[in-house]
Amino acid sequence: MTTHFINNERVAGSSGESIPVLDPSDGQVFAHLARGNAEDIRKAVAAAREATDGGAWSRLAPMQRGRLLHKLSESILAHHDELTHLEMRDCGKPVKQAKADTTAVARYFEYYAGACDKLHGDTIPYTPGFAVMTFYEPHGVTGHIIPWNYPMQIFGRSVGGALAAGNACVVKPAEDACLSLLRIAELAAACGFPDGALNIVTGYGHEAGQGLADAVGIDHISFTGSARVGTIIAQSAATRHLPVTLELGGKSPQIVFADADLDEAVPVIVNAIIQNAGQTCSAGSRLLVEASAYERVLEAVGQRINALKVGPAAMDLDVGPLIRANQLERVNGFLSGAKAANLRTIAQGSIATEAPATGFYAKPTLIADVPVDAKLAQDEVFGPVLSAMSFKDEADAVRLANATEYGLVAGVWTENGGRGMRMARAVKSGQVFINNYGAGGGVELPFGGVKSSGYGREKGFEALYGFSVLKTVVVKHG
Ligand code: NAD
């Protein structure tokens, strides 16, 4: 059984109980995690508290913090194969995707290493005889609740930013996938991170996760996950007036005008729904197409989707398995709902014959003429299912794009620059891409949602402001 990682040591769970970990490629148990609880969280928060508030982590100069983060980035790269393998097995990610995730987490720590000594306050002109200055100070102890779809990437963006701003962190990764994060915490200790700067407690959401959200002694919570659990976290935080960052779900539109360069657009649109088997918060899961180009776009996207192959992570095909059995049931439920509603299935990929029957494989599917109020057009499927609908004009495109409870990311495809900008300003979402999508992760680019996609921003320099408290100091010097 794995352990927690607290105070730079492996620490056995206080309950002695474990959680089985399945390999999504074959559905078999291959590891057991410590089943953490509020008592384990209490120990981790105490360790983090010791490191901050005058402890060893808080005494480091920003430059020294930066050097440690940089060392960790290099160490992750030196362990690239090992971490890639863990992420493949744990999440069912095809080799290419797992490699990209390992490279990305190293890049997050590299980016935030360089940011540590550049977060500075200001002076403010005030009444003669006074000097006013502002300081960005760490919250203290930050709690991080991480989902299973991109464990390393989300750890890098959330914990990387929090450490750079000078906080000590307690992390509760998802019960389905967290082995890579336990290993990264060990690497951090070997790089010389002071005791208690980075702590990990594994376990279920309703136990260890809830324990962290409710913990006395944390000063900020960063939550990435579903809108449902985001509400629970925000409610718990509100009782103690804790600041929260919520990075929640999405139902992001790809908006294609008739003048779009389809050779450019189509491969990107397909990738945006199949990446990580559609289990991506920013998946481009709604295809909105100008009526005059609708059938042409459906055909081009459909051709690519028909050619897609799904299979075990190690086969490194276009699409890997979903994380677990009930996620597959959920995706298949959306597909049978579409069938029952007589919606048009335009295209479907296929599952490799080598794929074990016990793995969790879903076929990438394109469904057309989905009514805007259908479940398929409103709810996050979190699988490789693309729902298409047509629009009349720009105003209709804006109406459809904004017609869900979410607002995370949007893509606009047009050769008309003015229209691209008008759409970018009118669509309600945290990021908009014109004639591209996702920017390969874009560690530098602030990310986050509006509406039920959450609030606060991670990634980029902007994240550091969220992981800090601004203090104003006023001096009367006469
Ligand atoms: P989830 O909300 O079920 O779980 C996320 C994390 O919260 C896990 O670590 C889980 O153990 C924990 N958790 C569950 N119940 C909890 C509770 N009561 N108290 C505290 N913690 C609890 O989400 P998921 O299924 O793991 O992830 C998929 C969701 O995450 C999707 O909605 C997806 O869009 C979203 N997501 C958003 C982003 C983003 O950046 N906006 C990124 C990745 C995933």
PDB file of N, CA and C in Angstrom, residues 229-317:
ATOM      1  N   VAL A 229     -19.120  19.390  -6.680  1.00  0.00           N
ATOM      2  CA  VAL A 229     -18.252  19.390  -5.493  1.00  0.00           C
ATOM      3  C   VAL A 229     -17.712  20.811  -5.236  1.00  0.00           C
ATOM      4  N   GLY A 230     -17.558  21.598  -6.299  1.00  0.00           N
ATOM      5  CA  GLY A 230     -17.130  22.989  -6.116  1.00  0.00           C
ATOM      6  C   GLY A 230     -18.066  23.741  -5.182  1.00  0.00           C
ATOM      7  N   THR A 231     -19.351  23.463  -5.303  1.00  0.00           N
ATOM      8  CA  THR A 231     -20.344  24.113  -4.430  1.00  0.00           C
ATOM      9  C   THR A 231     -20.107  23.711  -2.972  1.00  0.00           C
ATOM     10  N   ILE A 232     -19.847  22.413  -2.750  1.00  0.00           N
ATOM     11  CA  ILE A 232     -19.616  21.922  -1.376  1.00  0.00           C
ATOM     12  C   ILE A 232     -18.386  22.616  -0.776  1.00  0.00           C
ATOM     13  N   ILE A 233     -17.327  22.732  -1.604  1.00  0.00           N
ATOM     14  CA  ILE A 233     -16.078  23.338  -1.120  1.00  0.00           C
ATOM     15  C   ILE A 233     -16.317  24.811  -0.765  1.00  0.00           C
ATOM     16  N   ALA A 234     -17.002  25.516  -1.674  1.00  0.00           N
ATOM     17  CA  ALA A 234     -17.229  26.951  -1.447  1.00  0.00           C
ATOM     18  C   ALA A 234     -18.095  27.169  -0.208  1.00  0.00           C
ATOM     19  N   GLN A 235     -19.078  26.263   0.007  1.00  0.00           N
ATOM     20  CA  GLN A 235     -19.937  26.414   1.189  1.00  0.00           C
ATOM     21  C   GLN A 235     -19.129  26.219   2.469  1.00  0.00           C
ATOM     22  N   SER A 236     -18.253  25.201   2.459  1.00  0.00           N
ATOM     23  CA  SER A 236     -17.436  24.959   3.654  1.00  0.00           C
ATOM     24  C   SER A 236     -16.511  26.156   3.897  1.00  0.00           C
ATOM     25  N   ALA A 237     -15.888  26.644   2.820  1.00  0.00           N
ATOM     26  CA  ALA A 237     -14.951  27.765   2.962  1.00  0.00           C
ATOM     27  C   ALA A 237     -15.664  29.019   3.466  1.00  0.00           C
ATOM     28  N   ALA A 238     -16.915  29.195   3.029  1.00  0.00           N
ATOM     29  CA  ALA A 238     -17.652  30.416   3.408  1.00  0.00           C
ATOM     30  C   ALA A 238     -17.853  30.504   4.915  1.00  0.00           C
ATOM     31  N   THR A 239     -17.984  29.350   5.580  1.00  0.00           N
ATOM     32  CA  THR A 239     -18.228  29.403   7.035  1.00  0.00           C
ATOM     33  C   THR A 239     -17.009  29.948   7.774  1.00  0.00           C
ATOM     34  N   ARG A 240     -15.820  29.859   7.112  1.00  0.00           N
ATOM     35  CA  ARG A 240     -14.613  30.417   7.765  1.00  0.00           C
ATOM     36  C   ARG A 240     -14.051  31.597   6.979  1.00  0.00           C
ATOM     37  N   HIS A 241     -14.808  32.069   5.984  1.00  0.00           N
ATOM     38  CA  HIS A 241     -14.395  33.196   5.145  1.00  0.00           C
ATOM     39  C   HIS A 241     -13.056  32.948   4.482  1.00  0.00           C
ATOM     40  N   LEU A 242     -12.832  31.717   4.040  1.00  0.00           N
ATOM     41  CA  LEU A 242     -11.586  31.385   3.343  1.00  0.00           C
ATOM     42  C   LEU A 242     -11.698  31.749   1.872  1.00  0.00           C
ATOM     43  N   PRO A 243     -10.655  32.339   1.306  1.00  0.00           N
ATOM     44  CA  PRO A 243     -10.686  32.553  -0.142  1.00  0.00           C
ATOM     45  C   PRO A 243     -10.548  31.223  -0.891  1.00  0.00           C
ATOM     46  N   VAL A 244     -11.233  31.126  -2.012  1.00  0.00           N
ATOM     47  CA  VAL A 244     -11.281  29.873  -2.775  1.00  0.00           C
ATOM     48  C   VAL A 244     -11.044  30.174  -4.254  1.00  0.00           C
ATOM     49  N   THR A 245     -10.326  29.283  -4.924  1.00  0.00           N
ATOM     50  CA  THR A 245     -10.282  29.305  -6.387  1.00  0.00           C
ATOM     51  C   THR A 245     -11.039  28.072  -6.856  1.00  0.00           C
ATOM     52  N   LEU A 246     -12.000  28.248  -7.753  1.00  0.00           N
ATOM     53  CA  LEU A 246     -12.758  27.105  -8.265  1.00  0.00           C
ATOM     54  C   LEU A 246     -12.508  26.957  -9.760  1.00  0.00           C
ATOM     55  N   GLU A 247     -11.880  25.861 -10.140  1.00  0.00           N
ATOM     56  CA  GLU A 247     -11.648  25.537 -11.556  1.00  0.00           C
ATOM     57  C   GLU A 247     -12.570  24.360 -11.865  1.00  0.00           C
ATOM     58  N   LEU A 248     -13.732  24.647 -12.497  1.00  0.00           N
ATOM     59  CA  LEU A 248     -14.772  23.613 -12.620  1.00  0.00           C
ATOM     60  C   LEU A 248     -14.943  23.159 -14.070  1.00  0.00           C
ATOM     61  N   GLY A 249     -16.107  22.643 -14.374  1.00  0.00           N
ATOM     62  CA  GLY A 249     -16.307  21.996 -15.672  1.00  0.00           C
ATOM     63  C   GLY A 249     -16.567  22.959 -16.820  1.00  0.00           C
ATOM     64  N   GLY A 250     -16.848  22.384 -17.984  1.00  0.00           N
ATOM     65  CA  GLY A 250     -17.106  23.215 -19.158  1.00  0.00           C
ATOM     66  C   GLY A 250     -17.949  22.488 -20.194  1.00  0.00           C
ATOM     67  N   LYS A 251     -18.466  23.267 -21.131  1.00  0.00           N
ATOM     68  CA  LYS A 251     -19.193  22.711 -22.280  1.00  0.00           C
ATOM     69  C   LYS A 251     -18.817  23.617 -23.449  1.00  0.00           C
ATOM     70  N   SER A 252     -17.535  23.587 -23.768  1.00  0.00           N
ATOM     71  CA  SER A 252     -16.958  24.655 -24.594  1.00  0.00           C
ATOM     72  C   SER A 252     -17.321  24.521 -26.069  1.00  0.00           C
ATOM     73  N   PRO A 253     -17.708  25.656 -26.697  1.00  0.00           N
ATOM     74  CA  PRO A 253     -18.099  25.622 -28.113  1.00  0.00           C
ATOM     75  C   PRO A 253     -16.911  25.837 -29.052  1.00  0.00           C
ATOM     76  N   GLN A 254     -16.958  25.139 -30.187  1.00  0.00           N
ATOM     77  CA  GLN A 254     -16.100  25.433 -31.331  1.00  0.00           C
ATOM     78  C   GLN A 254     -17.037  26.068 -32.350  1.00  0.00           C
ATOM     79  N   ILE A 255     -16.817  27.351 -32.660  1.00  0.00           N
ATOM     80  CA  ILE A 255     -17.766  28.102 -33.490  1.00  0.00           C
ATOM     81  C   ILE A 255     -17.136  28.295 -34.874  1.00  0.00           C
ATOM     82  N   VAL A 256     -17.758  27.675 -35.892  1.00  0.00           N
ATOM     83  CA  VAL A 256     -17.146  27.660 -37.220  1.00  0.00           C
ATOM     84  C   VAL A 256     -18.003  28.462 -38.201  1.00  0.00           C
ATOM     85  N   PHE A 257     -17.435  29.526 -38.743  1.00  0.00           N
ATOM     86  CA  PHE A 257     -18.135  30.310 -39.775  1.00  0.00           C
ATOM     87  C   PHE A 257     -17.806  29.725 -41.152  1.00  0.00           C
ATOM     88  N   ALA A 258     -18.659  30.058 -42.136  1.00  0.00           N
ATOM     89  CA  ALA A 258     -18.526  29.455 -43.470  1.00  0.00           C
ATOM     90  C   ALA A 258     -17.201  29.823 -44.141  1.00  0.00           C
ATOM     91  N   ASP A 259     -16.603  30.954 -43.728  1.00  0.00           N
ATOM     92  CA  ASP A 259     -15.344  31.365 -44.372  1.00  0.00           C
ATOM     93  C   ASP A 259     -14.111  30.755 -43.693  1.00  0.00           C
ATOM     94  N   ALA A 260     -14.306  29.869 -42.725  1.00  0.00           N
ATOM     95  CA  ALA A 260     -13.153  29.325 -41.968  1.00  0.00           C
ATOM     96  C   ALA A 260     -12.261  28.473 -42.872  1.00  0.00           C
ATOM     97  N   ASP A 261     -10.987  28.439 -42.540  1.00  0.00           N
ATOM     98  CA  ASP A 261     -10.044  27.564 -43.236  1.00  0.00           C
ATOM     99  C   ASP A 261     -10.208  26.159 -42.632  1.00  0.00           C
ATOM    100  N   LEU A 262     -10.957  25.320 -43.309  1.00  0.00           N
ATOM    101  CA  LEU A 262     -11.299  24.011 -42.718  1.00  0.00           C
ATOM    102  C   LEU A 262     -10.088  23.087 -42.635  1.00  0.00           C
ATOM    103  N   ASP A 263      -9.102  23.264 -43.543  1.00  0.00           N
ATOM    104  CA  ASP A 263      -7.909  22.404 -43.434  1.00  0.00           C
ATOM    105  C   ASP A 263      -7.215  22.639 -42.095  1.00  0.00           C
ATOM    106  N   GLU A 264      -7.239  23.894 -41.663  1.00  0.00           N
ATOM    107  CA  GLU A 264      -6.646  24.239 -40.357  1.00  0.00           C
ATOM    108  C   GLU A 264      -7.570  23.790 -39.222  1.00  0.00           C
ATOM    109  N   ALA A 265      -8.861  24.088 -39.392  1.00  0.00           N
ATOM    110  CA  ALA A 265      -9.799  23.959 -38.274  1.00  0.00           C
ATOM    111  C   ALA A 265     -10.115  22.502 -37.918  1.00  0.00           C
ATOM    112  N   VAL A 266     -10.355  21.675 -38.923  1.00  0.00           N
ATOM    113  CA  VAL A 266     -10.923  20.344 -38.644  1.00  0.00           C
ATOM    114  C   VAL A 266     -10.016  19.473 -37.754  1.00  0.00           C
ATOM    115  N   PRO A 267      -8.707  19.356 -38.049  1.00  0.00           N
ATOM    116  CA  PRO A 267      -7.882  18.523 -37.156  1.00  0.00           C
ATOM    117  C   PRO A 267      -7.884  19.040 -35.722  1.00  0.00           C
ATOM    118  N   VAL A 268      -7.899  20.373 -35.571  1.00  0.00           N
ATOM    119  CA  VAL A 268      -7.871  20.949 -34.215  1.00  0.00           C
ATOM    120  C   VAL A 268      -9.197  20.680 -33.503  1.00  0.00           C
ATOM    121  N   ILE A 269     -10.294  20.820 -34.229  1.00  0.00           N
ATOM    122  CA  ILE A 269     -11.622  20.578 -33.637  1.00  0.00           C
ATOM    123  C   ILE A 269     -11.728  19.119 -33.165  1.00  0.00           C
ATOM    124  N   VAL A 270     -11.233  18.198 -33.982  1.00  0.00           N
ATOM    125  CA  VAL A 270     -11.305  16.779 -33.593  1.00  0.00           C
ATOM    126  C   VAL A 270     -10.409  16.519 -32.379  1.00  0.00           C
ATOM    127  N   ASN A 271      -9.204  17.077 -32.420  1.00  0.00           N
ATOM    128  CA  ASN A 271      -8.300  16.861 -31.285  1.00  0.00           C
ATOM    129  C   ASN A 271      -8.887  17.409 -29.992  1.00  0.00           C
ATOM    130  N   ALA A 272      -9.609  18.535 -30.100  1.00  0.00           N
ATOM    131  CA  ALA A 272     -10.138  19.183 -28.893  1.00  0.00           C
ATOM    132  C   ALA A 272     -11.214  18.340 -28.207  1.00  0.00           C
ATOM    133  N   ILE A 273     -11.797  17.378 -28.911  1.00  0.00           N
ATOM    134  CA  ILE A 273     -12.798  16.529 -28.247  1.00  0.00           C
ATOM    135  C   ILE A 273     -12.228  15.154 -27.908  1.00  0.00           C
ATOM    136  N   ILE A 274     -11.161  14.730 -28.586  1.00  0.00           N
ATOM    137  CA  ILE A 274     -10.658  13.374 -28.266  1.00  0.00           C
ATOM    138  C   ILE A 274      -9.464  13.386 -27.313  1.00  0.00           C
ATOM    139  N   GLN A 275      -8.844  14.560 -27.121  1.00  0.00           N
ATOM    140  CA  GLN A 275      -7.690  14.604 -26.219  1.00  0.00           C
ATOM    141  C   GLN A 275      -8.083  14.047 -24.851  1.00  0.00           C
ATOM    142  N   ASN A 276      -7.259  13.156 -24.344  1.00  0.00           N
ATOM    143  CA  ASN A 276      -7.527  12.532 -23.042  1.00  0.00           C
ATOM    144  C   ASN A 276      -8.914  11.866 -23.025  1.00  0.00           C
ATOM    145  N   ALA A 277      -9.298  11.299 -24.197  1.00  0.00           N
ATOM    146  CA  ALA A 277     -10.585  10.613 -24.348  1.00  0.00           C
ATOM    147  C   ALA A 277     -11.772  11.509 -23.987  1.00  0.00           C
ATOM    148  N   GLY A 278     -11.604  12.806 -24.211  1.00  0.00           N
ATOM    149  CA  GLY A 278     -12.700  13.751 -23.937  1.00  0.00           C
ATOM    150  C   GLY A 278     -12.818  14.124 -22.466  1.00  0.00           C
ATOM    151  N   GLN A 279     -11.946  13.567 -21.634  1.00  0.00           N
ATOM    152  CA  GLN A 279     -12.002  13.850 -20.192  1.00  0.00           C
ATOM    153  C   GLN A 279     -11.142  15.078 -19.903  1.00  0.00           C
ATOM    154  N   THR A 280     -11.544  16.180 -20.474  1.00  0.00           N
ATOM    155  CA  THR A 280     -10.785  17.426 -20.359  1.00  0.00           C
ATOM    156  C   THR A 280     -11.781  18.526 -20.074  1.00  0.00           C
ATOM    157  N   CYS A 281     -11.498  19.356 -19.039  1.00  0.00           N
ATOM    158  CA  CYS A 281     -12.456  20.416 -18.682  1.00  0.00           C
ATOM    159  C   CYS A 281     -12.703  21.325 -19.867  1.00  0.00           C
ATOM    160  N   SER A 282     -11.643  21.588 -20.655  1.00  0.00           N
ATOM    161  CA  SER A 282     -11.768  22.526 -21.778  1.00  0.00           C
ATOM    162  C   SER A 282     -12.049  21.803 -23.091  1.00  0.00           C
ATOM    163  N   ALA A 283     -12.502  20.550 -23.049  1.00  0.00           N
ATOM    164  CA  ALA A 283     -12.825  19.826 -24.283  1.00  0.00           C
ATOM    165  C   ALA A 283     -13.779  20.677 -25.126  1.00  0.00           C
ATOM    166  N   GLY A 284     -13.519  20.738 -26.431  1.00  0.00           N
ATOM    167  CA  GLY A 284     -14.425  21.481 -27.320  1.00  0.00           C
ATOM    168  C   GLY A 284     -15.582  20.554 -27.673  1.00  0.00           C
ATOM    169  N   SER A 285     -16.583  20.504 -26.802  1.00  0.00           N
ATOM    170  CA  SER A 285     -17.583  19.440 -26.910  1.00  0.00           C
ATOM    171  C   SER A 285     -18.830  19.838 -27.684  1.00  0.00           C
ATOM    172  N   ARG A 286     -18.921  21.141 -28.082  1.00  0.00           N
ATOM    173  CA  ARG A 286     -20.062  21.568 -28.912  1.00  0.00           C
ATOM    174  C   ARG A 286     -19.519  22.176 -30.195  1.00  0.00           C
ATOM    175  N   LEU A 287     -20.020  21.677 -31.318  1.00  0.00           N
ATOM    176  CA  LEU A 287     -19.595  22.174 -32.632  1.00  0.00           C
ATOM    177  C   LEU A 287     -20.737  23.019 -33.197  1.00  0.00           C
ATOM    178  N   LEU A 288     -20.534  24.344 -33.243  1.00  0.00           N
ATOM    179  CA  LEU A 288     -21.558  25.250 -33.768  1.00  0.00           C
ATOM    180  C   LEU A 288     -21.089  25.718 -35.140  1.00  0.00           C
ATOM    181  N   VAL A 289     -21.899  25.462 -36.184  1.00  0.00           N
ATOM    182  CA  VAL A 289     -21.449  25.731 -37.553  1.00  0.00           C
ATOM    183  C   VAL A 289     -22.468  26.596 -38.283  1.00  0.00           C
ATOM    184  N   GLU A 290     -21.976  27.592 -39.023  1.00  0.00           N
ATOM    185  CA  GLU A 290     -22.852  28.442 -39.832  1.00  0.00           C
ATOM    186  C   GLU A 290     -23.617  27.555 -40.822  1.00  0.00           C
ATOM    187  N   ALA A 291     -24.919  27.803 -40.954  1.00  0.00           N
ATOM    188  CA  ALA A 291     -25.804  26.881 -41.681  1.00  0.00           C
ATOM    189  C   ALA A 291     -25.288  26.538 -43.078  1.00  0.00           C
ATOM    190  N   SER A 292     -24.757  27.530 -43.797  1.00  0.00           N
ATOM    191  CA  SER A 292     -24.344  27.274 -45.189  1.00  0.00           C
ATOM    192  C   SER A 292     -23.156  26.315 -45.270  1.00  0.00           C
ATOM    193  N   ALA A 293     -22.423  26.141 -44.194  1.00  0.00           N
ATOM    194  CA  ALA A 293     -21.248  25.245 -44.221  1.00  0.00           C
ATOM    195  C   ALA A 293     -21.474  23.982 -43.381  1.00  0.00           C
ATOM    196  N   TYR A 294     -22.682  23.859 -42.829  1.00  0.00           N
ATOM    197  CA  TYR A 294     -22.937  22.817 -41.807  1.00  0.00           C
ATOM    198  C   TYR A 294     -22.632  21.406 -42.317  1.00  0.00           C
ATOM    199  N   GLU A 295     -23.251  21.005 -43.438  1.00  0.00           N
ATOM    200  CA  GLU A 295     -23.064  19.622 -43.911  1.00  0.00           C
ATOM    201  C   GLU A 295     -21.604  19.383 -44.324  1.00  0.00           C
ATOM    202  N   ARG A 296     -20.972  20.404 -44.927  1.00  0.00           N
ATOM    203  CA  ARG A 296     -19.569  20.291 -45.354  1.00  0.00           C
ATOM    204  C   ARG A 296     -18.661  20.052 -44.130  1.00  0.00           C
ATOM    205  N   VAL A 297     -18.894  20.783 -43.071  1.00  0.00           N
ATOM    206  CA  VAL A 297     -18.063  20.641 -41.857  1.00  0.00           C
ATOM    207  C   VAL A 297     -18.338  19.283 -41.193  1.00  0.00           C
ATOM    208  N   LEU A 298     -19.626  18.898 -41.138  1.00  0.00           N
ATOM    209  CA  LEU A 298     -19.949  17.597 -40.538  1.00  0.00           C
ATOM    210  C   LEU A 298     -19.221  16.479 -41.278  1.00  0.00           C
ATOM    211  N   GLU A 299     -19.175  16.601 -42.601  1.00  0.00           N
ATOM    212  CA  GLU A 299     -18.535  15.543 -43.380  1.00  0.00           C
ATOM    213  C   GLU A 299     -17.038  15.477 -43.099  1.00  0.00           C
ATOM    214  N   ALA A 300     -16.391  16.650 -43.076  1.00  0.00           N
ATOM    215  CA  ALA A 300     -14.934  16.688 -42.869  1.00  0.00           C
ATOM    216  C   ALA A 300     -14.574  16.206 -41.455  1.00  0.00           C
ATOM    217  N   VAL A 301     -15.325  16.665 -40.455  1.00  0.00           N
ATOM    218  CA  VAL A 301     -15.051  16.241 -39.072  1.00  0.00           C
ATOM    219  C   VAL A 301     -15.376  14.747 -38.938  1.00  0.00           C
ATOM    220  N   GLY A 302     -16.500  14.336 -39.551  1.00  0.00           N
ATOM    221  CA  GLY A 302     -16.932  12.937 -39.473  1.00  0.00           C
ATOM    222  C   GLY A 302     -15.913  11.982 -40.071  1.00  0.00           C
ATOM    223  N   GLN A 303     -15.318  12.383 -41.197  1.00  0.00           N
ATOM    224  CA  GLN A 303     -14.303  11.512 -41.821  1.00  0.00           C
ATOM    225  C   GLN A 303     -13.172  11.204 -40.857  1.00  0.00           C
ATOM    226  N   ARG A 304     -12.722  12.235 -40.162  1.00  0.00           N
ATOM    227  CA  ARG A 304     -11.619  12.044 -39.210  1.00  0.00           C
ATOM    228  C   ARG A 304     -12.059  11.185 -38.025  1.00  0.00           C
ATOM    229  N   ILE A 305     -13.270  11.433 -37.554  1.00  0.00           N
ATOM    230  CA  ILE A 305     -13.739  10.676 -36.374  1.00  0.00           C
ATOM    231  C   ILE A 305     -13.906   9.200 -36.735  1.00  0.00           C
ATOM    232  N   ASN A 306     -14.416   8.917 -37.942  1.00  0.00           N
ATOM    233  CA  ASN A 306     -14.558   7.516 -38.372  1.00  0.00           C
ATOM    234  C   ASN A 306     -13.217   6.778 -38.379  1.00  0.00           C
ATOM    235  N   ALA A 307     -12.128   7.521 -38.628  1.00  0.00           N
ATOM    236  CA  ALA A 307     -10.810   6.881 -38.753  1.00  0.00           C
ATOM    237  C   ALA A 307     -10.115   6.681 -37.401  1.00  0.00           C
ATOM    238  N   LEU A 308     -10.722   7.191 -36.310  1.00  0.00           N
ATOM    239  CA  LEU A 308     -10.028   7.141 -35.013  1.00  0.00           C
ATOM    240  C   LEU A 308     -10.037   5.737 -34.424  1.00  0.00           C
ATOM    241  N   LYS A 309      -8.914   5.403 -33.779  1.00  0.00           N
ATOM    242  CA  LYS A 309      -8.802   4.095 -33.122  1.00  0.00           C
ATOM    243  C   LYS A 309      -8.633   4.299 -31.614  1.00  0.00           C
ATOM    244  N   VAL A 310      -9.335   3.462 -30.863  1.00  0.00           N
ATOM    245  CA  VAL A 310      -9.298   3.530 -29.401  1.00  0.00           C
ATOM    246  C   VAL A 310      -8.629   2.265 -28.887  1.00  0.00           C
ATOM    247  N   GLY A 311      -7.773   2.390 -27.868  1.00  0.00           N
ATOM    248  CA  GLY A 311      -7.148   1.184 -27.334  1.00  0.00           C
ATOM    249  C   GLY A 311      -6.342   1.447 -26.081  1.00  0.00           C
ATOM    250  N   PRO A 312      -5.667   0.402 -25.574  1.00  0.00           N
ATOM    251  CA  PRO A 312      -4.909   0.520 -24.321  1.00  0.00           C
ATOM    252  C   PRO A 312      -3.831   1.599 -24.408  1.00  0.00           C
ATOM    253  N   ALA A 313      -3.504   2.168 -23.251  1.00  0.00           N
ATOM    254  CA  ALA A 313      -2.516   3.256 -23.193  1.00  0.00           C
ATOM    255  C   ALA A 313      -1.226   2.867 -23.914  1.00  0.00           C
ATOM    256  N   ALA A 314      -0.761   1.643 -23.693  1.00  0.00           N
ATOM    257  CA  ALA A 314       0.537   1.237 -24.237  1.00  0.00           C
ATOM    258  C   ALA A 314       0.519   1.161 -25.764  1.00  0.00           C
ATOM    259  N   MET A 315      -0.659   0.986 -26.376  1.00  0.00           N
ATOM    260  CA  MET A 315      -0.715   0.942 -27.847  1.00  0.00           C
ATOM    261  C   MET A 315      -0.559   2.324 -28.467  1.00  0.00           C
ATOM    262  N   ASP A 316      -0.749   3.353 -27.642  1.00  0.00           N
ATOM    263  CA  ASP A 316      -0.558   4.743 -28.070  1.00  0.00           C
ATOM    264  C   ASP A 316      -1.376   5.075 -29.320  1.00  0.00           C
ATOM    265  N   LEU A 317      -2.654   4.732 -29.282  1.00  0.00           N
ATOM    266  CA  LEU A 317      -3.543   5.034 -30.419  1.00  0.00           C
ATOM    267  C   LEU A 317      -4.091   6.460 -30.271  1.00  0.00           C
TER     268      LEU A 317
END
